[in-house]
Tab-separated table of C-alpha atoms and ligand atoms in Angstrom:
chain	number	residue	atom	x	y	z
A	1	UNK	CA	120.329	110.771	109.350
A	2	UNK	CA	120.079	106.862	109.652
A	3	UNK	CA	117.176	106.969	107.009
A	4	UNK	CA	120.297	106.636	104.519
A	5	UNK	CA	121.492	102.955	106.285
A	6	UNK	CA	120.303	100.135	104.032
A	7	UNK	CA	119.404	98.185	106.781
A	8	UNK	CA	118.194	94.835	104.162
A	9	UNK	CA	121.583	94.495	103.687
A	10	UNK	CA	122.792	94.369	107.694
A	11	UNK	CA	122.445	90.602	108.857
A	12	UNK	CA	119.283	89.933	111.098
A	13	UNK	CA	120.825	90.172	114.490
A	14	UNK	CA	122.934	92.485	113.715
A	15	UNK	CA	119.956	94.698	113.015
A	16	UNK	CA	117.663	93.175	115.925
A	17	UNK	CA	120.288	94.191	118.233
A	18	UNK	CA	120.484	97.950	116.898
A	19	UNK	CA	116.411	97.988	116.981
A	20	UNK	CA	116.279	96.454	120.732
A	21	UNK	CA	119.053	98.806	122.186
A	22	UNK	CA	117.076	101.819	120.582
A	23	UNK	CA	113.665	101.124	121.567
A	24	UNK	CA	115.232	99.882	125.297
A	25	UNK	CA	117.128	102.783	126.083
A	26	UNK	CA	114.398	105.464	124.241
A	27	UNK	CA	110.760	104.343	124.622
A	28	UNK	CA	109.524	105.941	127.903
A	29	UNK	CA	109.371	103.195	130.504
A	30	UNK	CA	105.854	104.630	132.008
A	31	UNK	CA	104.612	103.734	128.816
A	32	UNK	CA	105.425	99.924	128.084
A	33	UNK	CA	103.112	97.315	128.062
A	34	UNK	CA	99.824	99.864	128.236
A	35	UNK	CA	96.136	98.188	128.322
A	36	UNK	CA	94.570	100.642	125.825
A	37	UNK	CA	95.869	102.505	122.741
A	38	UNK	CA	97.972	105.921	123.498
A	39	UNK	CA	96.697	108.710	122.959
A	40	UNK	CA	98.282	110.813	120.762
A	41	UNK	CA	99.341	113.546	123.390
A	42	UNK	CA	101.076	110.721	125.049
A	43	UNK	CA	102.460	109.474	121.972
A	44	UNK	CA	103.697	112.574	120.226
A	45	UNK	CA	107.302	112.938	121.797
A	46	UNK	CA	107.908	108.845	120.736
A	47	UNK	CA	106.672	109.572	117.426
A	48	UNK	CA	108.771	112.800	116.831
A	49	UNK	CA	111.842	110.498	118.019
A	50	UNK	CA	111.193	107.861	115.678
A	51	UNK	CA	110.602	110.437	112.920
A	52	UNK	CA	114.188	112.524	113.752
A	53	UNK	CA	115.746	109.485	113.569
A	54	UNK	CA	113.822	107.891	110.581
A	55	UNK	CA	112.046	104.972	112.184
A	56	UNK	CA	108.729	106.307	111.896
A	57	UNK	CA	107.835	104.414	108.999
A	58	UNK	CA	109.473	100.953	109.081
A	59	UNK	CA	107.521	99.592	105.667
A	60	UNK	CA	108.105	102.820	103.299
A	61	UNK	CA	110.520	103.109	100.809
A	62	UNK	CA	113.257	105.433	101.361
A	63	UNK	CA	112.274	107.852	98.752
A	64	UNK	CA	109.508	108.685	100.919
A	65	UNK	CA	111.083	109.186	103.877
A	66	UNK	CA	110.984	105.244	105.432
A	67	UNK	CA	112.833	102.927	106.287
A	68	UNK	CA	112.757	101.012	102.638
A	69	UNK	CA	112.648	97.652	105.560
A	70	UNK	CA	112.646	94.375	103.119
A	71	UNK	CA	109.573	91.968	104.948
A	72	UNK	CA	112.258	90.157	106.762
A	73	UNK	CA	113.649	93.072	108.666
A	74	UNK	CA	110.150	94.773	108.918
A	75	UNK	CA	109.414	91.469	110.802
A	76	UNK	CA	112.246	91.732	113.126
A	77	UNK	CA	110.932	95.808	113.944
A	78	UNK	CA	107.525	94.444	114.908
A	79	UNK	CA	109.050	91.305	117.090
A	80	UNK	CA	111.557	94.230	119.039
A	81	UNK	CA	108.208	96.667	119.345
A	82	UNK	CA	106.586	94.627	120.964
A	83	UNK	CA	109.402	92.796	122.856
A	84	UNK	CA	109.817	95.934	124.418
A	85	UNK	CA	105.869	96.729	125.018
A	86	UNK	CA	105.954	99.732	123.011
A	87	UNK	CA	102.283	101.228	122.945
A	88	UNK	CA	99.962	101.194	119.842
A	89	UNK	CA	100.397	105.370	119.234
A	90	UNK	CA	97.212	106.490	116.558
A	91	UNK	CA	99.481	105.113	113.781
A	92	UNK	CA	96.929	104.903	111.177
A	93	UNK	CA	98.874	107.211	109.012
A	94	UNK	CA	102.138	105.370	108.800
A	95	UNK	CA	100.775	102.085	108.250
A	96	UNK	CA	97.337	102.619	105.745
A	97	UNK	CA	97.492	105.999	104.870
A	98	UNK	CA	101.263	105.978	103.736
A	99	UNK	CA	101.100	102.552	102.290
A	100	UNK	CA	97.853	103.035	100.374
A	101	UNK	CA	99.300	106.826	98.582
A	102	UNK	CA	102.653	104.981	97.265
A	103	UNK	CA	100.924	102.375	95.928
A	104	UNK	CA	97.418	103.894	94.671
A	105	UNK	CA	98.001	107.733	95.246
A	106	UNK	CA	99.245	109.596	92.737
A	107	UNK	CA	102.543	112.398	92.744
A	108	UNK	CA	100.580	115.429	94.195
A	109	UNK	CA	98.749	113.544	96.863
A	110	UNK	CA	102.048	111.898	98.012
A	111	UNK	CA	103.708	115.461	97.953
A	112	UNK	CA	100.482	116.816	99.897
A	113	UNK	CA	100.417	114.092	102.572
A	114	UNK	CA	103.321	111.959	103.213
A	115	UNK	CA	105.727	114.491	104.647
A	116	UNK	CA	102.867	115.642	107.333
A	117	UNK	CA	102.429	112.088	108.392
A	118	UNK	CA	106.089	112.192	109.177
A	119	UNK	CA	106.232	115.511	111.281
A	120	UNK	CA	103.364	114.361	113.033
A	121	UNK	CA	101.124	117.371	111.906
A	122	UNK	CA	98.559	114.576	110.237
A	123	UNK	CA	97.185	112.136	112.331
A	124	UNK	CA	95.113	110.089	110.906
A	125	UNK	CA	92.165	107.279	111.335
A	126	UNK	CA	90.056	104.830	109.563
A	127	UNK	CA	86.619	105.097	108.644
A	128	UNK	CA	85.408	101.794	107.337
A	129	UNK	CA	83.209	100.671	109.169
A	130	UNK	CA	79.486	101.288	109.763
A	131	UNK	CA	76.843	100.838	112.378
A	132	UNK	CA	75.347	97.553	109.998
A	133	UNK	CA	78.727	97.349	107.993
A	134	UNK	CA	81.441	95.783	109.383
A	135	UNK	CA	81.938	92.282	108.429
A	136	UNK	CA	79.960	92.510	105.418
A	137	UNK	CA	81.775	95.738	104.461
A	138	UNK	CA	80.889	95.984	101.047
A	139	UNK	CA	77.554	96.705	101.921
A	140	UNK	CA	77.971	100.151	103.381
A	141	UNK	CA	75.613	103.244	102.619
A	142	UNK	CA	77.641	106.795	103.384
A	143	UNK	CA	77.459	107.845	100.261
A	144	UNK	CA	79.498	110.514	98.281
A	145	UNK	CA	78.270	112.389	95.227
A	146	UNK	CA	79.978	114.923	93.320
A	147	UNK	CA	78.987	118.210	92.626
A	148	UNK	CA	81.181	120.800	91.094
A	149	UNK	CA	85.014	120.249	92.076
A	150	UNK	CA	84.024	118.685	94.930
A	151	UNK	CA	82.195	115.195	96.661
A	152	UNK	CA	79.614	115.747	98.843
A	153	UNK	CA	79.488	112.992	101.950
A	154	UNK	CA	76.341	111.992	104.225
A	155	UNK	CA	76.544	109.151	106.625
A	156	UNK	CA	78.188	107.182	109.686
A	157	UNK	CA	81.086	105.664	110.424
A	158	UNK	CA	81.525	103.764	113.492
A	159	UNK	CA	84.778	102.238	115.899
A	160	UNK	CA	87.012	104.648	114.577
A	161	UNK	CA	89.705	104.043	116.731
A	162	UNK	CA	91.110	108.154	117.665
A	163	UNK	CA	88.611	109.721	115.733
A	164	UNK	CA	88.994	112.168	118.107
A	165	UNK	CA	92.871	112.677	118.402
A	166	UNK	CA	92.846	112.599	114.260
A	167	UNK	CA	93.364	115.878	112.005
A	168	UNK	CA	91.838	113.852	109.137
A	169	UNK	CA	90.130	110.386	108.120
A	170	UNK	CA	90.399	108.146	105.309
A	171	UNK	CA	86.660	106.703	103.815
A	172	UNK	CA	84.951	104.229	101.758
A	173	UNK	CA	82.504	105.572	100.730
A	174	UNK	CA	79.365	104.492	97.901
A	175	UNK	CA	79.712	106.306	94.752
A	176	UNK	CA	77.391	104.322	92.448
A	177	UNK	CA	74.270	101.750	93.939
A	178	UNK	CA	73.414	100.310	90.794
A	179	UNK	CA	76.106	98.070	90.484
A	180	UNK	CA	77.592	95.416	92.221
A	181	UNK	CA	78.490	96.275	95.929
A	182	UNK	CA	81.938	95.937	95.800
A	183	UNK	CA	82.190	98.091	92.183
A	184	UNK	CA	80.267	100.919	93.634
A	185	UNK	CA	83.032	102.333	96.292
A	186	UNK	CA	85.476	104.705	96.744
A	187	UNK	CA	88.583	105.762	98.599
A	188	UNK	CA	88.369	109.443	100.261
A	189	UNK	CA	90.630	111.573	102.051
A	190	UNK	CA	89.032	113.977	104.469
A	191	UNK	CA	90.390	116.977	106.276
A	192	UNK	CA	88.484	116.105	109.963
A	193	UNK	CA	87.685	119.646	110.479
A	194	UNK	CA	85.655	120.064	107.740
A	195	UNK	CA	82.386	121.434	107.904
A	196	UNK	CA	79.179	118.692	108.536
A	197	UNK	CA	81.853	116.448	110.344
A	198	UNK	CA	80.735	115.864	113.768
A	199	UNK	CA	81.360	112.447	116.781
A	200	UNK	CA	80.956	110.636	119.927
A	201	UNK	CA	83.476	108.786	121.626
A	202	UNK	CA	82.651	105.023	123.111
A	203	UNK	CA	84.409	103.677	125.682
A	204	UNK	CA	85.734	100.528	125.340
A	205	UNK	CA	85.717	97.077	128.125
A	206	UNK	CA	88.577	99.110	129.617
A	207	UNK	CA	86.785	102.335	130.242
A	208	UNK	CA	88.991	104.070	127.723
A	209	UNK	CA	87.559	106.358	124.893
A	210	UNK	CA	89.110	104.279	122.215
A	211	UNK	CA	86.857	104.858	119.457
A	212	UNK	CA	84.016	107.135	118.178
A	213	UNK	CA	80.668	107.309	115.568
A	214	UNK	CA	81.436	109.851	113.178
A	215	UNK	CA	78.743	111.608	111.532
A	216	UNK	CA	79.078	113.146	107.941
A	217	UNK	CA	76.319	115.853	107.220
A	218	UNK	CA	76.677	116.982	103.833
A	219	UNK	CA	80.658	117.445	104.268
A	220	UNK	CA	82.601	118.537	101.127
A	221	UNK	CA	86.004	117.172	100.190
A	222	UNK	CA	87.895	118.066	96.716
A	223	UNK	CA	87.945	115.492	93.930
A	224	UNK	CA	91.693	115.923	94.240
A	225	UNK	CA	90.992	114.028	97.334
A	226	UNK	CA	90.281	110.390	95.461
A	227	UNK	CA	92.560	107.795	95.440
A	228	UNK	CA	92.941	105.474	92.839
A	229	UNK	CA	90.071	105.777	90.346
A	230	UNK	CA	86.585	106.311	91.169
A	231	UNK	CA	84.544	103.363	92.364
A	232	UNK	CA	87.505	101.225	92.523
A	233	UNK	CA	87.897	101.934	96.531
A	234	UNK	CA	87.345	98.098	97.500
A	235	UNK	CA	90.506	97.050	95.510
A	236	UNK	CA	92.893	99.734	98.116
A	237	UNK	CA	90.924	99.025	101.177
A	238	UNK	CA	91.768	94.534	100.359
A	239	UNK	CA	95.766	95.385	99.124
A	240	UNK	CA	97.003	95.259	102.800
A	241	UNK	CA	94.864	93.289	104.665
A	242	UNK	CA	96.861	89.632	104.360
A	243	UNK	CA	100.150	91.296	105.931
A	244	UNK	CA	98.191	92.959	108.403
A	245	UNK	CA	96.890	89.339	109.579
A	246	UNK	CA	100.868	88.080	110.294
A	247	UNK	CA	101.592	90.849	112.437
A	248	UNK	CA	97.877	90.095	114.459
A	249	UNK	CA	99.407	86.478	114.485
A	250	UNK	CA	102.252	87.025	116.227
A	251	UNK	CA	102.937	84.942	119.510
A	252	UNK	CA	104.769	87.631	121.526
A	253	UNK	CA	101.409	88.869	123.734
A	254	UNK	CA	99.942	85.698	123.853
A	255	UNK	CA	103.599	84.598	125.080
A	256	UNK	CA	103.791	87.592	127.701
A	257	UNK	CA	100.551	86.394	129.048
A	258	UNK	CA	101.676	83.133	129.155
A	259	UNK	CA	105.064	84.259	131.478
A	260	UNK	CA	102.350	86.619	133.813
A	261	UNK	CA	100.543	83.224	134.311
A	262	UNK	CA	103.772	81.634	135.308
A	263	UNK	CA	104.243	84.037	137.818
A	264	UNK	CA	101.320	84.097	139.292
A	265	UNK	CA	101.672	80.296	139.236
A	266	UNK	CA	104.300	80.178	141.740
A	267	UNK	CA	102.984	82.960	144.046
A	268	UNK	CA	99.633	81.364	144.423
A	269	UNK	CA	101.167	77.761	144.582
A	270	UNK	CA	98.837	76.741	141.553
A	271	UNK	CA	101.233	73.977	140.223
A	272	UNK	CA	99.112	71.709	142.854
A	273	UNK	CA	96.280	71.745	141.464
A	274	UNK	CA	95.737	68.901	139.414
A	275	UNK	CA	93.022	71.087	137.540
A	276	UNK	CA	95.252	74.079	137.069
A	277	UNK	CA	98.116	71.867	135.703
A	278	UNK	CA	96.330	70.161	132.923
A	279	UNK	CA	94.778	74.307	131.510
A	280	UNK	CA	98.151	75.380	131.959
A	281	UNK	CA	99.799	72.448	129.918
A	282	UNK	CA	97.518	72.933	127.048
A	283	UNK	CA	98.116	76.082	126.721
A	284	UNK	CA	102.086	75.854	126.630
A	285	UNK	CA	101.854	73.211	123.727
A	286	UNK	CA	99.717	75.757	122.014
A	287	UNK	CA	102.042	78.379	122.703
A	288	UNK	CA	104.522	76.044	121.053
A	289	UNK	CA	102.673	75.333	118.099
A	290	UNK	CA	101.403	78.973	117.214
A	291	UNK	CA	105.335	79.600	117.618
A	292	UNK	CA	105.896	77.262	114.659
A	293	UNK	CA	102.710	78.020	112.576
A	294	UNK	CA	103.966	81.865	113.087
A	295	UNK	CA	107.205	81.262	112.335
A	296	UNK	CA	106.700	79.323	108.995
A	297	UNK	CA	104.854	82.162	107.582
A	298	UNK	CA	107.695	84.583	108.563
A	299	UNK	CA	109.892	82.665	106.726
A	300	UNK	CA	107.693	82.511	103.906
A	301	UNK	CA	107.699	86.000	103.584
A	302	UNK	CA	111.230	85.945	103.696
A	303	UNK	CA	111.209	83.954	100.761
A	304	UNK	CA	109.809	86.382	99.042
A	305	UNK	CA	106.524	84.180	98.576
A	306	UNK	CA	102.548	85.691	98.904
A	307	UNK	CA	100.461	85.197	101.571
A	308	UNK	CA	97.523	82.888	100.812
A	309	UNK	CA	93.856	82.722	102.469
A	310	UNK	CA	95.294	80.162	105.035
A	311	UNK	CA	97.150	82.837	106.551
A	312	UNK	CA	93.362	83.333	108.851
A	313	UNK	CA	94.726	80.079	110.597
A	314	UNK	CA	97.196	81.971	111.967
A	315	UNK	CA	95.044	84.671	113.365
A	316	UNK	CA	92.506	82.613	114.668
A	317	UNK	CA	94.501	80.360	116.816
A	318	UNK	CA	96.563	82.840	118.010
A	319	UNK	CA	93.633	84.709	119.295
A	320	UNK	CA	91.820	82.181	120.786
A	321	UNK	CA	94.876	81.156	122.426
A	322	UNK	CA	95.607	84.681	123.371
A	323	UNK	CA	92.078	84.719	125.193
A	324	UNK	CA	92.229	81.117	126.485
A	325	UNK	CA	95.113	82.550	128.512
A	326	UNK	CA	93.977	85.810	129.591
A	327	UNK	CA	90.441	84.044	130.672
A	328	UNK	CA	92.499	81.697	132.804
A	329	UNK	CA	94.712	83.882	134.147
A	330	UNK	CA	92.241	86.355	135.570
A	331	UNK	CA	90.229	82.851	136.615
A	332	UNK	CA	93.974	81.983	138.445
A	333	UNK	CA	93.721	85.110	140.234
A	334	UNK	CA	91.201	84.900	141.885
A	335	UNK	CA	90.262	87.910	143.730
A	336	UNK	CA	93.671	89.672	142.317
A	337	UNK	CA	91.671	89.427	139.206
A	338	UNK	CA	89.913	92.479	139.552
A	339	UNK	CA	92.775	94.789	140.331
A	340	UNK	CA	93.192	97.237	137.026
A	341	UNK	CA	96.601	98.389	137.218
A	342	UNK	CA	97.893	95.118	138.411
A	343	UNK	CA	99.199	93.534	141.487
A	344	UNK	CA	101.888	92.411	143.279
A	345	UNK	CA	101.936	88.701	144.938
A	346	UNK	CA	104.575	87.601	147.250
A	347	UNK	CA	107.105	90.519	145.297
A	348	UNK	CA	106.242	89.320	142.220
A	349	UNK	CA	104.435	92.046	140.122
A	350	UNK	CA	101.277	90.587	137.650
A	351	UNK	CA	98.818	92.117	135.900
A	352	UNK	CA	96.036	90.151	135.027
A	353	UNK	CA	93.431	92.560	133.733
A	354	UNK	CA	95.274	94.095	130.889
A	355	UNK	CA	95.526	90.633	128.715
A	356	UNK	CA	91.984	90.219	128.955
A	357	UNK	CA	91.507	93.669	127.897
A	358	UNK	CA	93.681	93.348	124.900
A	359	UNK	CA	92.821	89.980	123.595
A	360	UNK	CA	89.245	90.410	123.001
A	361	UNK	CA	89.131	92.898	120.631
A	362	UNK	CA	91.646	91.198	118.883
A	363	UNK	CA	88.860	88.761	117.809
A	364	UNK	CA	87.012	91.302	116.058
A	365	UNK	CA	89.007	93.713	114.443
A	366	UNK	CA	91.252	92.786	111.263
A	367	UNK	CA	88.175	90.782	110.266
A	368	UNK	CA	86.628	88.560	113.107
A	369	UNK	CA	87.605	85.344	113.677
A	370	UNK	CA	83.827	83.916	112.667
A	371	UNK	CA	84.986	85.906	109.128
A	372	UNK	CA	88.636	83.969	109.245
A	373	UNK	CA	86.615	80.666	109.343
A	374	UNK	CA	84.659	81.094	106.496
A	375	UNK	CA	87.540	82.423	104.604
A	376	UNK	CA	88.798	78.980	105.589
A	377	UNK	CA	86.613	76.892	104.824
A	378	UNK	CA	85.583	78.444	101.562
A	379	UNK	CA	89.079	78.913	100.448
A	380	UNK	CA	91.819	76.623	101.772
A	381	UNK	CA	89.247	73.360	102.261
A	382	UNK	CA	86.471	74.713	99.984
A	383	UNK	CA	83.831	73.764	101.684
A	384	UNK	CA	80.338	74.020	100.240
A	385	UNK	CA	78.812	77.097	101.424
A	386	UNK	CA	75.602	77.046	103.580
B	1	FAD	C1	89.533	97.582	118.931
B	1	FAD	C2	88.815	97.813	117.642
B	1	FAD	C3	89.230	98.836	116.824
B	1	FAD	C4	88.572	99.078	115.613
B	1	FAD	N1	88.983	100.143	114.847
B	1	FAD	C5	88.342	100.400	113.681
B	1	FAD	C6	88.721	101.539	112.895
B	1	FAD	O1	89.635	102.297	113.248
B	1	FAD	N2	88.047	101.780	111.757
B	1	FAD	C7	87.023	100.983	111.315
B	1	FAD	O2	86.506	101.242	110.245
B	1	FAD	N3	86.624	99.909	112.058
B	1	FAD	C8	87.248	99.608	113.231
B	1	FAD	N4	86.843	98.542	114.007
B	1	FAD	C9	85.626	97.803	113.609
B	1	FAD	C10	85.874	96.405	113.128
B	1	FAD	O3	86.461	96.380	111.862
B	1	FAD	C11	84.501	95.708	113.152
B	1	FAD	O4	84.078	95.653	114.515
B	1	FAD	C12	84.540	94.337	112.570
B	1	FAD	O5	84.722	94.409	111.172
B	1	FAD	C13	83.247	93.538	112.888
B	1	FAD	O6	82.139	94.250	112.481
B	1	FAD	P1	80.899	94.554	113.457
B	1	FAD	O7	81.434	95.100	114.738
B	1	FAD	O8	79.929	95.374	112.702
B	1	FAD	O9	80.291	93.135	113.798
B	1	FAD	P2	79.321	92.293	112.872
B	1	FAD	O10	79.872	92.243	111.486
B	1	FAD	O11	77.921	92.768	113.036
B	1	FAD	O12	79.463	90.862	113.518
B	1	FAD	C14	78.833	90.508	114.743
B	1	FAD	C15	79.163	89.057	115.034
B	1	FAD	O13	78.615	88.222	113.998
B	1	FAD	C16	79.649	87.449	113.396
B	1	FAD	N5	79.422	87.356	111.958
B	1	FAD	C17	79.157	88.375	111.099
B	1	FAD	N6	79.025	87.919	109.845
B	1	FAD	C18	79.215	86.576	109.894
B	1	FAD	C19	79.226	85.534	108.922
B	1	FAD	N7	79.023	85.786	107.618
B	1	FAD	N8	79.478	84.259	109.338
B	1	FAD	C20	79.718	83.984	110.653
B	1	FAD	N9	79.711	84.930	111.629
B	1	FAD	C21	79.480	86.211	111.260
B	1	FAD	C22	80.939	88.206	113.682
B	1	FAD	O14	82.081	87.365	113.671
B	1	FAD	C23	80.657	88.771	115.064
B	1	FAD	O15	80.914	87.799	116.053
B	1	FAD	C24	87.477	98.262	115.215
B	1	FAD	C25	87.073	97.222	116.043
B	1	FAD	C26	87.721	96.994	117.248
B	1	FAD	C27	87.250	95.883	118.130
């Protein structure tokens, strides 16, 4: 098995050009370049592939079953993902769940959970946040209390993305309210089809069930079930956030809009237009300059250095550049603009819906960019606060 390669010590393109032939020639083609999440029906035969040929988790150490990639190479994985449009599959479990039990977890709950994650008999999602706790996190109220062997849960999640396709959830949950907000929570694993647990789905811009409300009446989970040490949940939910925010900042869909704008710039004739010209020009020295801001940081990391707060620069511009494209490109369209599953113009194929789709959540989620602003200014230019 190919889990046994040490792939940090491969030169980059030599390992680029394994990951691009394998994800070219393997990920189903009716599947590239999707508007929504997959589901995980749809995603369970690319998941099973990746996991035969140890793929599935590009960031784990070998030991437990991953790929042991150095940030570098796990880098390059992303970049060939989602060079070749590979859908976002309910991947919770490979990139919190797994991360979050090797480095808080202890033996047992590794040996309990990591292998299911692996043969895809664990899929798992994120509850967070909460119908008045999402950017001010630390104040949320599900609550957990123990009683006997076991914690005993009441409250609400809400946008947890494939509550419904998951076999179990992760939670913060409140474990003590008379101390500071962020001291008070802890870090839960819960089997989904435990007793209490009940959701709705909401449909997203789209009109795909993305996410759900999950409701938590009186469910019981086993204090084996903890991570880390009680009340200390805020400290595991913060470890991976900063990473997270590079791979949010990348420029490749913001660039793939950019080339279905192109397109649609010759088949419509658009380069005429004075008006046109001048959006479109913008936007391609933006493109350029997230490039560079993105790639310093990836070198960075290759250096082996941390992520600071300033990394939120990188996410915010290359989501409002992201949008600034997608809004123009549907504006471009014109009446093509309201075709779903894209169109073709003069043999050219565009589709001019599913950027808009995906760049405006990307705005909210991973902490919104009004959250990346004030992390800025308080931060990097320490501002004084209002
Ligand atoms: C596609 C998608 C998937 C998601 N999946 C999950 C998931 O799986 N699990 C999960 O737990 N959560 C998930 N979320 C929820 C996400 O984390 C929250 O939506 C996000 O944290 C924002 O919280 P909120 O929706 O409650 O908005 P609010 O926090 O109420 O914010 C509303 C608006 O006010 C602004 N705002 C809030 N506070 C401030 C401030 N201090 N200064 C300036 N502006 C402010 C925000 O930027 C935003 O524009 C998902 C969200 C999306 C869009």
């Amino acid at each position: 098995m190919s889990a046994a390669i040490d792939f940090n010590a491969m030169d980059d393109e030599t390992f680029r050009a394994e990951a691009r032939s394998f994800f070219e020639s393997e990920y189903p083609a009716e599947l590239r370049f999707m508007a929504g999440r997959l589901s995980w029906a749809e995603s369970k035969p690319w998941w099973m592939k990746l996991s035969k040929k140890g793929w599935l988790a590009p960031n784990w150490p070998v030991e437990h079953g991953g790929m042991g990639l150095d940030p570098g190479k796990l880098i390059i994985y992303w970049e060939e993902t989602e060079r070749a449009g590979i859908g976002r599959m309910p991947d919770q479990g490979v990139t919190m769940v797994g991360p979050t039990l090797i480095r808080f977890g202890n033996d047992a709950q590794r040996a309990k959970y990591l292998p299911k994650i692996l043969a895809g008999e664990n899929v798992w999602c994120q509850g967070y946040s909460e119908p008045n706790a999402g950017s001010d996190l630390a104040s949320l109220r599900t609550e957990a209390v123990l009683d006997g062997d076991e914690y005993v849960i009441n409250g609400s999640k809400i946008w947890t993305s494939m509550a419904h396709h998951a076999t179990n959830i992760y939670v913060l949950v409140r474990t003590d309210k008379s101390v500071k907000q962020q001291r008070g929570i802890s870090f839960l694993l819960v089997d989904m089809k435990t007793p209490g647990i009940t959701f709705r789905t909401i449909r997203n811009i789209a009109g795909h069930e993305e996410f759900c409300q999950v409701f938590f009446d009186n469910v019981r989970t086993h204090k084996d079930n903890l991570v880390g040490k009680l009340n200390e949940g805020w400290t595991i939910a913060k470890g991976l956030l900063t990473f997270e925010r590079l791979n949010i900042g990348s420029p490749r869909r913001p660039l793939q809009a950019f080339e279905q704008l192109d397109t649609l710039a010759h088949a419509r004739k658009l380069f005429d237009d004075a008006g046109f010209v001048d959006r479109y020009t913008q936007l391609k020295m933006d493109l350029n300059d997230l490039g560079s801001l993105y790639q310093r940081y990836v070198e960075k990391v290759r250096r082996g250095e941390a992520l600071g707060p300033d990394i939120s620069m990188l996410k915010v511009f290359a989501m409002d550049t992201y949008q600034k494209l997608a809004e123009l490109l549907l504006e471009s369209g014109a009446e093509y603009g309201a075709f779903a599953e894209g169109v073709k113009l003069e043999g050219e194929a565009v589709d001019l819906m599913t950027p808009f789709y995906t760049s405006r959540p990307g705005t909210i989620y991973g902490g919104s960019n009004e959250i990346q602003r004030n992390i800025l200014s308080k931060y990097v230019l320490q501002l004084p606060a209002a």
